[in-house]
Amino acid sequence: MSISRVIESIERDAFSRSMNLPENGFDGQADVKVFPDGSRWATCPWCDKKAIKILPETKIHMMPYKCKNSKCEKEFIINL
């Protein structure tokens, strides 16, 4: 086994030990949250940043979206 493979396996093991498992039901899709002012927003499932305001007539089907939070920037699906 080469040194690079050993290092790669150590990094993979260390990463898997330090990361939390996904919560039950986590599917990488936006959450819809209602805020105190009554507005509804699709939010990033990782950092909870507001992504898109949801109006009563809003309909979105499987829209890919990239989080605008500079510390997150993960992609997720908005499906309403």
PDB file of N, CA and C in Angstrom:
ATOM      1  N   MET A   1       0.853  -1.175   0.000  1.00  0.00           N
ATOM      2  CA  MET A   1       0.000   0.000   0.000  1.00  0.00           C
ATOM      3  C   MET A   1       0.898   1.237   0.000  1.00  0.00           C
ATOM      4  N   SER A   2       0.567   2.196  -0.848  1.00  0.00           N
ATOM      5  CA  SER A   2       1.387   3.404  -0.949  1.00  0.00           C
ATOM      6  C   SER A   2       1.085   4.364   0.206  1.00  0.00           C
ATOM      7  N   ILE A   3       2.012   5.246   0.441  1.00  0.00           N
ATOM      8  CA  ILE A   3       1.859   6.239   1.505  1.00  0.00           C
ATOM      9  C   ILE A   3       0.632   7.113   1.256  1.00  0.00           C
ATOM     10  N   SER A   4       0.401   7.484   0.003  1.00  0.00           N
ATOM     11  CA  SER A   4      -0.750   8.348  -0.292  1.00  0.00           C
ATOM     12  C   SER A   4      -2.065   7.644   0.023  1.00  0.00           C
ATOM     13  N   ARG A   5      -2.146   6.346  -0.219  1.00  0.00           N
ATOM     14  CA  ARG A   5      -3.376   5.602   0.120  1.00  0.00           C
ATOM     15  C   ARG A   5      -3.558   5.513   1.631  1.00  0.00           C
ATOM     16  N   VAL A   6      -2.470   5.334   2.363  1.00  0.00           N
ATOM     17  CA  VAL A   6      -2.549   5.279   3.824  1.00  0.00           C
ATOM     18  C   VAL A   6      -3.056   6.617   4.362  1.00  0.00           C
ATOM     19  N   ILE A   7      -2.493   7.701   3.867  1.00  0.00           N
ATOM     20  CA  ILE A   7      -2.919   9.033   4.310  1.00  0.00           C
ATOM     21  C   ILE A   7      -4.380   9.267   3.953  1.00  0.00           C
ATOM     22  N   GLU A   8      -4.779   8.876   2.759  1.00  0.00           N
ATOM     23  CA  GLU A   8      -6.171   9.039   2.334  1.00  0.00           C
ATOM     24  C   GLU A   8      -7.115   8.261   3.242  1.00  0.00           C
ATOM     25  N   SER A   9      -6.764   7.037   3.603  1.00  0.00           N
ATOM     26  CA  SER A   9      -7.636   6.236   4.469  1.00  0.00           C
ATOM     27  C   SER A   9      -7.706   6.830   5.873  1.00  0.00           C
ATOM     28  N   ILE A  10      -6.586   7.373   6.373  1.00  0.00           N
ATOM     29  CA  ILE A  10      -6.593   8.013   7.690  1.00  0.00           C
ATOM     30  C   ILE A  10      -7.495   9.244   7.664  1.00  0.00           C
ATOM     31  N   GLU A  11      -7.380  10.056   6.619  1.00  0.00           N
ATOM     32  CA  GLU A  11      -8.220  11.249   6.503  1.00  0.00           C
ATOM     33  C   GLU A  11      -9.689  10.881   6.430  1.00  0.00           C
ATOM     34  N   ARG A  12     -10.030   9.851   5.669  1.00  0.00           N
ATOM     35  CA  ARG A  12     -11.418   9.417   5.537  1.00  0.00           C
ATOM     36  C   ARG A  12     -11.957   8.944   6.884  1.00  0.00           C
ATOM     37  N   ASP A  13     -11.159   8.154   7.619  1.00  0.00           N
ATOM     38  CA  ASP A  13     -11.590   7.668   8.928  1.00  0.00           C
ATOM     39  C   ASP A  13     -11.781   8.817   9.907  1.00  0.00           C
ATOM     40  N   ALA A  14     -10.846   9.758   9.925  1.00  0.00           N
ATOM     41  CA  ALA A  14     -10.943  10.902  10.832  1.00  0.00           C
ATOM     42  C   ALA A  14     -12.169  11.742  10.494  1.00  0.00           C
ATOM     43  N   PHE A  15     -12.442  11.928   9.208  1.00  0.00           N
ATOM     44  CA  PHE A  15     -13.596  12.708   8.786  1.00  0.00           C
ATOM     45  C   PHE A  15     -14.890  12.036   9.231  1.00  0.00           C
ATOM     46  N   SER A  16     -14.999  10.724   9.025  1.00  0.00           N
ATOM     47  CA  SER A  16     -16.243  10.027   9.376  1.00  0.00           C
ATOM     48  C   SER A  16     -16.464  10.003  10.884  1.00  0.00           C
ATOM     49  N   ARG A  17     -15.401  10.013  11.680  1.00  0.00           N
ATOM     50  CA  ARG A  17     -15.559  10.033  13.135  1.00  0.00           C
ATOM     51  C   ARG A  17     -15.961  11.408  13.650  1.00  0.00           C
ATOM     52  N   SER A  18     -15.579  12.467  12.957  1.00  0.00           N
ATOM     53  CA  SER A  18     -15.856  13.812  13.450  1.00  0.00           C
ATOM     54  C   SER A  18     -17.165  14.396  12.920  1.00  0.00           C
ATOM     55  N   MET A  19     -17.765  13.801  11.909  1.00  0.00           N
ATOM     56  CA  MET A  19     -19.005  14.324  11.336  1.00  0.00           C
ATOM     57  C   MET A  19     -20.220  13.660  11.973  1.00  0.00           C
ATOM     58  N   ASN A  20     -21.276  14.452  12.170  1.00  0.00           N
ATOM     59  CA  ASN A  20     -22.532  13.901  12.660  1.00  0.00           C
ATOM     60  C   ASN A  20     -23.255  13.205  11.517  1.00  0.00           C
ATOM     61  N   LEU A  21     -23.966  12.151  11.839  1.00  0.00           N
ATOM     62  CA  LEU A  21     -24.793  11.494  10.837  1.00  0.00           C
ATOM     63  C   LEU A  21     -25.974  12.397  10.498  1.00  0.00           C
ATOM     64  N   PRO A  22     -26.505  12.314   9.281  1.00  0.00           N
ATOM     65  CA  PRO A  22     -27.680  13.121   8.938  1.00  0.00           C
ATOM     66  C   PRO A  22     -28.858  12.766   9.840  1.00  0.00           C
ATOM     67  N   GLU A  23     -29.662  13.758  10.153  1.00  0.00           N
ATOM     68  CA  GLU A  23     -30.852  13.516  10.957  1.00  0.00           C
ATOM     69  C   GLU A  23     -31.848  12.694  10.153  1.00  0.00           C
ATOM     70  N   ASN A  24     -32.721  11.994  10.861  1.00  0.00           N
ATOM     71  CA  ASN A  24     -33.761  11.224  10.177  1.00  0.00           C
ATOM     72  C   ASN A  24     -34.605  12.162   9.333  1.00  0.00           C
ATOM     73  N   GLY A  25     -34.845  11.780   8.090  1.00  0.00           N
ATOM     74  CA  GLY A  25     -35.669  12.579   7.200  1.00  0.00           C
ATOM     75  C   GLY A  25     -34.913  13.648   6.445  1.00  0.00           C
ATOM     76  N   PHE A  26     -33.609  13.807   6.685  1.00  0.00           N
ATOM     77  CA  PHE A  26     -32.839  14.829   5.969  1.00  0.00           C
ATOM     78  C   PHE A  26     -32.655  14.394   4.537  1.00  0.00           C
ATOM     79  N   ASP A  27     -33.101  15.228   3.592  1.00  0.00           N
ATOM     80  CA  ASP A  27     -33.043  14.848   2.184  1.00  0.00           C
ATOM     81  C   ASP A  27     -32.426  15.932   1.304  1.00  0.00           C
ATOM     82  N   GLY A  28     -31.818  16.956   1.909  1.00  0.00           N
ATOM     83  CA  GLY A  28     -31.180  18.006   1.122  1.00  0.00           C
ATOM     84  C   GLY A  28     -32.146  18.973   0.470  1.00  0.00           C
ATOM     85  N   GLN A  29     -33.389  18.993   0.962  1.00  0.00           N
ATOM     86  CA  GLN A  29     -34.377  19.917   0.411  1.00  0.00           C
ATOM     87  C   GLN A  29     -34.599  21.063   1.385  1.00  0.00           C
ATOM     88  N   ALA A  30     -34.991  22.205   0.832  1.00  0.00           N
ATOM     89  CA  ALA A  30     -35.218  23.407   1.633  1.00  0.00           C
ATOM     90  C   ALA A  30     -36.335  23.177   2.643  1.00  0.00           C
ATOM     91  N   ASP A  31     -36.175  23.795   3.810  1.00  0.00           N
ATOM     92  CA  ASP A  31     -37.229  23.808   4.809  1.00  0.00           C
ATOM     93  C   ASP A  31     -38.073  25.053   4.570  1.00  0.00           C
ATOM     94  N   VAL A  32     -39.354  24.989   4.895  1.00  0.00           N
ATOM     95  CA  VAL A  32     -40.209  26.174   4.822  1.00  0.00           C
ATOM     96  C   VAL A  32     -40.498  26.586   6.255  1.00  0.00           C
ATOM     97  N   LYS A  33     -40.139  27.823   6.583  1.00  0.00           N
ATOM     98  CA  LYS A  33     -40.324  28.313   7.946  1.00  0.00           C
ATOM     99  C   LYS A  33     -41.216  29.540   7.930  1.00  0.00           C
ATOM    100  N   VAL A  34     -42.044  29.647   8.967  1.00  0.00           N
ATOM    101  CA  VAL A  34     -42.907  30.813   9.149  1.00  0.00           C
ATOM    102  C   VAL A  34     -42.251  31.692  10.209  1.00  0.00           C
ATOM    103  N   PHE A  35     -42.018  32.948   9.879  1.00  0.00           N
ATOM    104  CA  PHE A  35     -41.355  33.874  10.782  1.00  0.00           C
ATOM    105  C   PHE A  35     -42.385  34.667  11.576  1.00  0.00           C
ATOM    106  N   PRO A  36     -41.972  35.319  12.683  1.00  0.00           N
ATOM    107  CA  PRO A  36     -42.928  36.022  13.554  1.00  0.00           C
ATOM    108  C   PRO A  36     -43.807  37.047  12.848  1.00  0.00           C
ATOM    109  N   ASP A  37     -43.326  37.639  11.762  1.00  0.00           N
ATOM    110  CA  ASP A  37     -44.154  38.615  11.040  1.00  0.00           C
ATOM    111  C   ASP A  37     -45.169  37.945  10.117  1.00  0.00           C
ATOM    112  N   GLY A  38     -45.202  36.607  10.102  1.00  0.00           N
ATOM    113  CA  GLY A  38     -46.157  35.862   9.285  1.00  0.00           C
ATOM    114  C   GLY A  38     -45.639  35.485   7.913  1.00  0.00           C
ATOM    115  N   SER A  39     -44.467  35.968   7.540  1.00  0.00           N
ATOM    116  CA  SER A  39     -43.922  35.635   6.219  1.00  0.00           C
ATOM    117  C   SER A  39     -43.373  34.210   6.215  1.00  0.00           C
ATOM    118  N   ARG A  40     -43.482  33.560   5.062  1.00  0.00           N
ATOM    119  CA  ARG A  40     -42.970  32.195   4.890  1.00  0.00           C
ATOM    120  C   ARG A  40     -41.765  32.253   3.965  1.00  0.00           C
ATOM    121  N   TRP A  41     -40.704  31.541   4.337  1.00  0.00           N
ATOM    122  CA  TRP A  41     -39.471  31.520   3.554  1.00  0.00           C
ATOM    123  C   TRP A  41     -38.986  30.095   3.394  1.00  0.00           C
ATOM    124  N   ALA A  42     -38.451  29.782   2.204  1.00  0.00           N
ATOM    125  CA  ALA A  42     -37.699  28.546   2.012  1.00  0.00           C
ATOM    126  C   ALA A  42     -36.302  28.843   2.545  1.00  0.00           C
ATOM    127  N   THR A  43     -35.796  27.990   3.438  1.00  0.00           N
ATOM    128  CA  THR A  43     -34.494  28.230   4.057  1.00  0.00           C
ATOM    129  C   THR A  43     -33.530  27.098   3.745  1.00  0.00           C
ATOM    130  N   CYS A  44     -32.251  27.410   3.797  1.00  0.00           N
ATOM    131  CA  CYS A  44     -31.202  26.423   3.552  1.00  0.00           C
ATOM    132  C   CYS A  44     -31.270  25.337   4.627  1.00  0.00           C
ATOM    133  N   PRO A  45     -31.238  24.061   4.243  1.00  0.00           N
ATOM    134  CA  PRO A  45     -31.313  22.993   5.241  1.00  0.00           C
ATOM    135  C   PRO A  45     -30.044  22.869   6.083  1.00  0.00           C
ATOM    136  N   TRP A  46     -28.944  23.499   5.666  1.00  0.00           N
ATOM    137  CA  TRP A  46     -27.691  23.397   6.418  1.00  0.00           C
ATOM    138  C   TRP A  46     -27.501  24.567   7.374  1.00  0.00           C
ATOM    139  N   CYS A  47     -27.734  25.802   6.908  1.00  0.00           N
ATOM    140  CA  CYS A  47     -27.421  26.968   7.745  1.00  0.00           C
ATOM    141  C   CYS A  47     -28.655  27.789   8.130  1.00  0.00           C
ATOM    142  N   ASP A  48     -29.822  27.462   7.610  1.00  0.00           N
ATOM    143  CA  ASP A  48     -31.094  28.149   7.902  1.00  0.00           C
ATOM    144  C   ASP A  48     -31.184  29.573   7.361  1.00  0.00           C
ATOM    145  N   LYS A  49     -30.331  29.953   6.427  1.00  0.00           N
ATOM    146  CA  LYS A  49     -30.430  31.286   5.814  1.00  0.00           C
ATOM    147  C   LYS A  49     -31.662  31.331   4.915  1.00  0.00           C
ATOM    148  N   LYS A  50     -32.372  32.463   4.934  1.00  0.00           N
ATOM    149  CA  LYS A  50     -33.528  32.648   4.060  1.00  0.00           C
ATOM    150  C   LYS A  50     -33.084  32.576   2.606  1.00  0.00           C
ATOM    151  N   ALA A  51     -33.820  31.831   1.796  1.00  0.00           N
ATOM    152  CA  ALA A  51     -33.469  31.692   0.378  1.00  0.00           C
ATOM    153  C   ALA A  51     -34.497  32.400  -0.506  1.00  0.00           C
ATOM    154  N   ILE A  52     -35.753  31.991  -0.412  1.00  0.00           N
ATOM    155  CA  ILE A  52     -36.798  32.536  -1.284  1.00  0.00           C
ATOM    156  C   ILE A  52     -38.059  32.770  -0.454  1.00  0.00           C
ATOM    157  N   LYS A  53     -38.663  33.945  -0.619  1.00  0.00           N
ATOM    158  CA  LYS A  53     -39.920  34.236   0.066  1.00  0.00           C
ATOM    159  C   LYS A  53     -41.039  33.459  -0.611  1.00  0.00           C
ATOM    160  N   ILE A  54     -41.893  32.849   0.195  1.00  0.00           N
ATOM    161  CA  ILE A  54     -42.985  32.018  -0.304  1.00  0.00           C
ATOM    162  C   ILE A  54     -44.301  32.774  -0.134  1.00  0.00           C
ATOM    163  N   LEU A  55     -44.948  33.071  -1.241  1.00  0.00           N
ATOM    164  CA  LEU A  55     -46.274  33.687  -1.220  1.00  0.00           C
ATOM    165  C   LEU A  55     -47.320  32.576  -1.298  1.00  0.00           C
ATOM    166  N   PRO A  56     -48.588  32.874  -0.960  1.00  0.00           N
ATOM    167  CA  PRO A  56     -49.612  31.821  -0.998  1.00  0.00           C
ATOM    168  C   PRO A  56     -49.736  31.136  -2.362  1.00  0.00           C
ATOM    169  N   GLU A  57     -49.497  31.863  -3.449  1.00  0.00           N
ATOM    170  CA  GLU A  57     -49.647  31.276  -4.785  1.00  0.00           C
ATOM    171  C   GLU A  57     -48.336  30.719  -5.349  1.00  0.00           C
ATOM    172  N   THR A  58     -47.258  30.728  -4.568  1.00  0.00           N
ATOM    173  CA  THR A  58     -45.956  30.243  -5.045  1.00  0.00           C
ATOM    174  C   THR A  58     -45.981  28.737  -5.245  1.00  0.00           C
ATOM    175  N   LYS A  59     -45.523  28.303  -6.419  1.00  0.00           N
ATOM    176  CA  LYS A  59     -45.393  26.877  -6.719  1.00  0.00           C
ATOM    177  C   LYS A  59     -44.017  26.662  -7.342  1.00  0.00           C
ATOM    178  N   ILE A  60     -43.204  25.821  -6.721  1.00  0.00           N
ATOM    179  CA  ILE A  60     -41.860  25.511  -7.225  1.00  0.00           C
ATOM    180  C   ILE A  60     -41.705  24.002  -7.181  1.00  0.00           C
ATOM    181  N   HIS A  61     -41.208  23.432  -8.276  1.00  0.00           N
ATOM    182  CA  HIS A  61     -41.025  21.981  -8.330  1.00  0.00           C
ATOM    183  C   HIS A  61     -39.570  21.650  -8.649  1.00  0.00           C
ATOM    184  N   MET A  62     -38.875  21.075  -7.684  1.00  0.00           N
ATOM    185  CA  MET A  62     -37.511  20.554  -7.848  1.00  0.00           C
ATOM    186  C   MET A  62     -36.544  21.591  -8.430  1.00  0.00           C
ATOM    187  N   MET A  63     -36.511  22.794  -7.832  1.00  0.00           N
ATOM    188  CA  MET A  63     -35.614  23.848  -8.307  1.00  0.00           C
ATOM    189  C   MET A  63     -34.289  23.786  -7.549  1.00  0.00           C
ATOM    190  N   PRO A  64     -33.166  23.586  -8.251  1.00  0.00           N
ATOM    191  CA  PRO A  64     -31.868  23.614  -7.564  1.00  0.00           C
ATOM    192  C   PRO A  64     -31.525  25.049  -7.164  1.00  0.00           C
ATOM    193  N   TYR A  65     -30.916  25.195  -6.001  1.00  0.00           N
ATOM    194  CA  TYR A  65     -30.586  26.521  -5.488  1.00  0.00           C
ATOM    195  C   TYR A  65     -29.277  26.430  -4.719  1.00  0.00           C
ATOM    196  N   LYS A  66     -28.425  27.434  -4.853  1.00  0.00           N
ATOM    197  CA  LYS A  66     -27.162  27.486  -4.120  1.00  0.00           C
ATOM    198  C   LYS A  66     -27.287  28.537  -3.029  1.00  0.00           C
ATOM    199  N   CYS A  67     -26.980  28.150  -1.799  1.00  0.00           N
ATOM    200  CA  CYS A  67     -27.088  29.046  -0.650  1.00  0.00           C
ATOM    201  C   CYS A  67     -26.203  30.274  -0.850  1.00  0.00           C
ATOM    202  N   LYS A  68     -26.720  31.441  -0.490  1.00  0.00           N
ATOM    203  CA  LYS A  68     -25.983  32.698  -0.642  1.00  0.00           C
ATOM    204  C   LYS A  68     -25.105  33.018   0.570  1.00  0.00           C
ATOM    205  N   ASN A  69     -25.205  32.230   1.643  1.00  0.00           N
ATOM    206  CA  ASN A  69     -24.361  32.426   2.819  1.00  0.00           C
ATOM    207  C   ASN A  69     -22.916  32.112   2.442  1.00  0.00           C
ATOM    208  N   SER A  70     -22.007  33.066   2.644  1.00  0.00           N
ATOM    209  CA  SER A  70     -20.615  32.880   2.213  1.00  0.00           C
ATOM    210  C   SER A  70     -19.916  31.752   2.962  1.00  0.00           C
ATOM    211  N   LYS A  71     -20.417  31.374   4.133  1.00  0.00           N
ATOM    212  CA  LYS A  71     -19.807  30.278   4.888  1.00  0.00           C
ATOM    213  C   LYS A  71     -20.428  28.928   4.547  1.00  0.00           C
ATOM    214  N   CYS A  72     -21.518  28.915   3.819  1.00  0.00           N
ATOM    215  CA  CYS A  72     -22.222  27.666   3.496  1.00  0.00           C
ATOM    216  C   CYS A  72     -22.058  27.327   2.014  1.00  0.00           C
ATOM    217  N   GLU A  73     -22.725  28.076   1.152  1.00  0.00           N
ATOM    218  CA  GLU A  73     -22.679  27.919  -0.303  1.00  0.00           C
ATOM    219  C   GLU A  73     -22.981  26.500  -0.795  1.00  0.00           C
ATOM    220  N   LYS A  74     -23.792  25.741  -0.052  1.00  0.00           N
ATOM    221  CA  LYS A  74     -24.155  24.391  -0.483  1.00  0.00           C
ATOM    222  C   LYS A  74     -25.374  24.448  -1.392  1.00  0.00           C
ATOM    223  N   GLU A  75     -25.504  23.440  -2.228  1.00  0.00           N
ATOM    224  CA  GLU A  75     -26.652  23.360  -3.124  1.00  0.00           C
ATOM    225  C   GLU A  75     -27.734  22.498  -2.489  1.00  0.00           C
ATOM    226  N   PHE A  76     -28.982  22.886  -2.726  1.00  0.00           N
ATOM    227  CA  PHE A  76     -30.118  22.124  -2.226  1.00  0.00           C
ATOM    228  C   PHE A  76     -31.280  22.300  -3.186  1.00  0.00           C
ATOM    229  N   ILE A  77     -32.349  21.580  -2.943  1.00  0.00           N
ATOM    230  CA  ILE A  77     -33.528  21.582  -3.812  1.00  0.00           C
ATOM    231  C   ILE A  77     -34.669  22.301  -3.103  1.00  0.00           C
ATOM    232  N   ILE A  78     -35.353  23.180  -3.837  1.00  0.00           N
ATOM    233  CA  ILE A  78     -36.571  23.808  -3.323  1.00  0.00           C
ATOM    234  C   ILE A  78     -37.737  23.157  -4.046  1.00  0.00           C
ATOM    235  N   ASN A  79     -38.643  22.592  -3.269  1.00  0.00           N
ATOM    236  CA  ASN A  79     -39.771  21.849  -3.811  1.00  0.00           C
ATOM    237  C   ASN A  79     -41.003  22.191  -2.978  1.00  0.00           C
ATOM    238  N   LEU A  80     -41.896  23.018  -3.524  1.00  0.00           N
ATOM    239  CA  LEU A  80     -43.095  23.438  -2.785  1.00  0.00           C
ATOM    240  C   LEU A  80     -44.343  22.959  -3.480  1.00  0.00           C
TER     241      LEU A  80
END
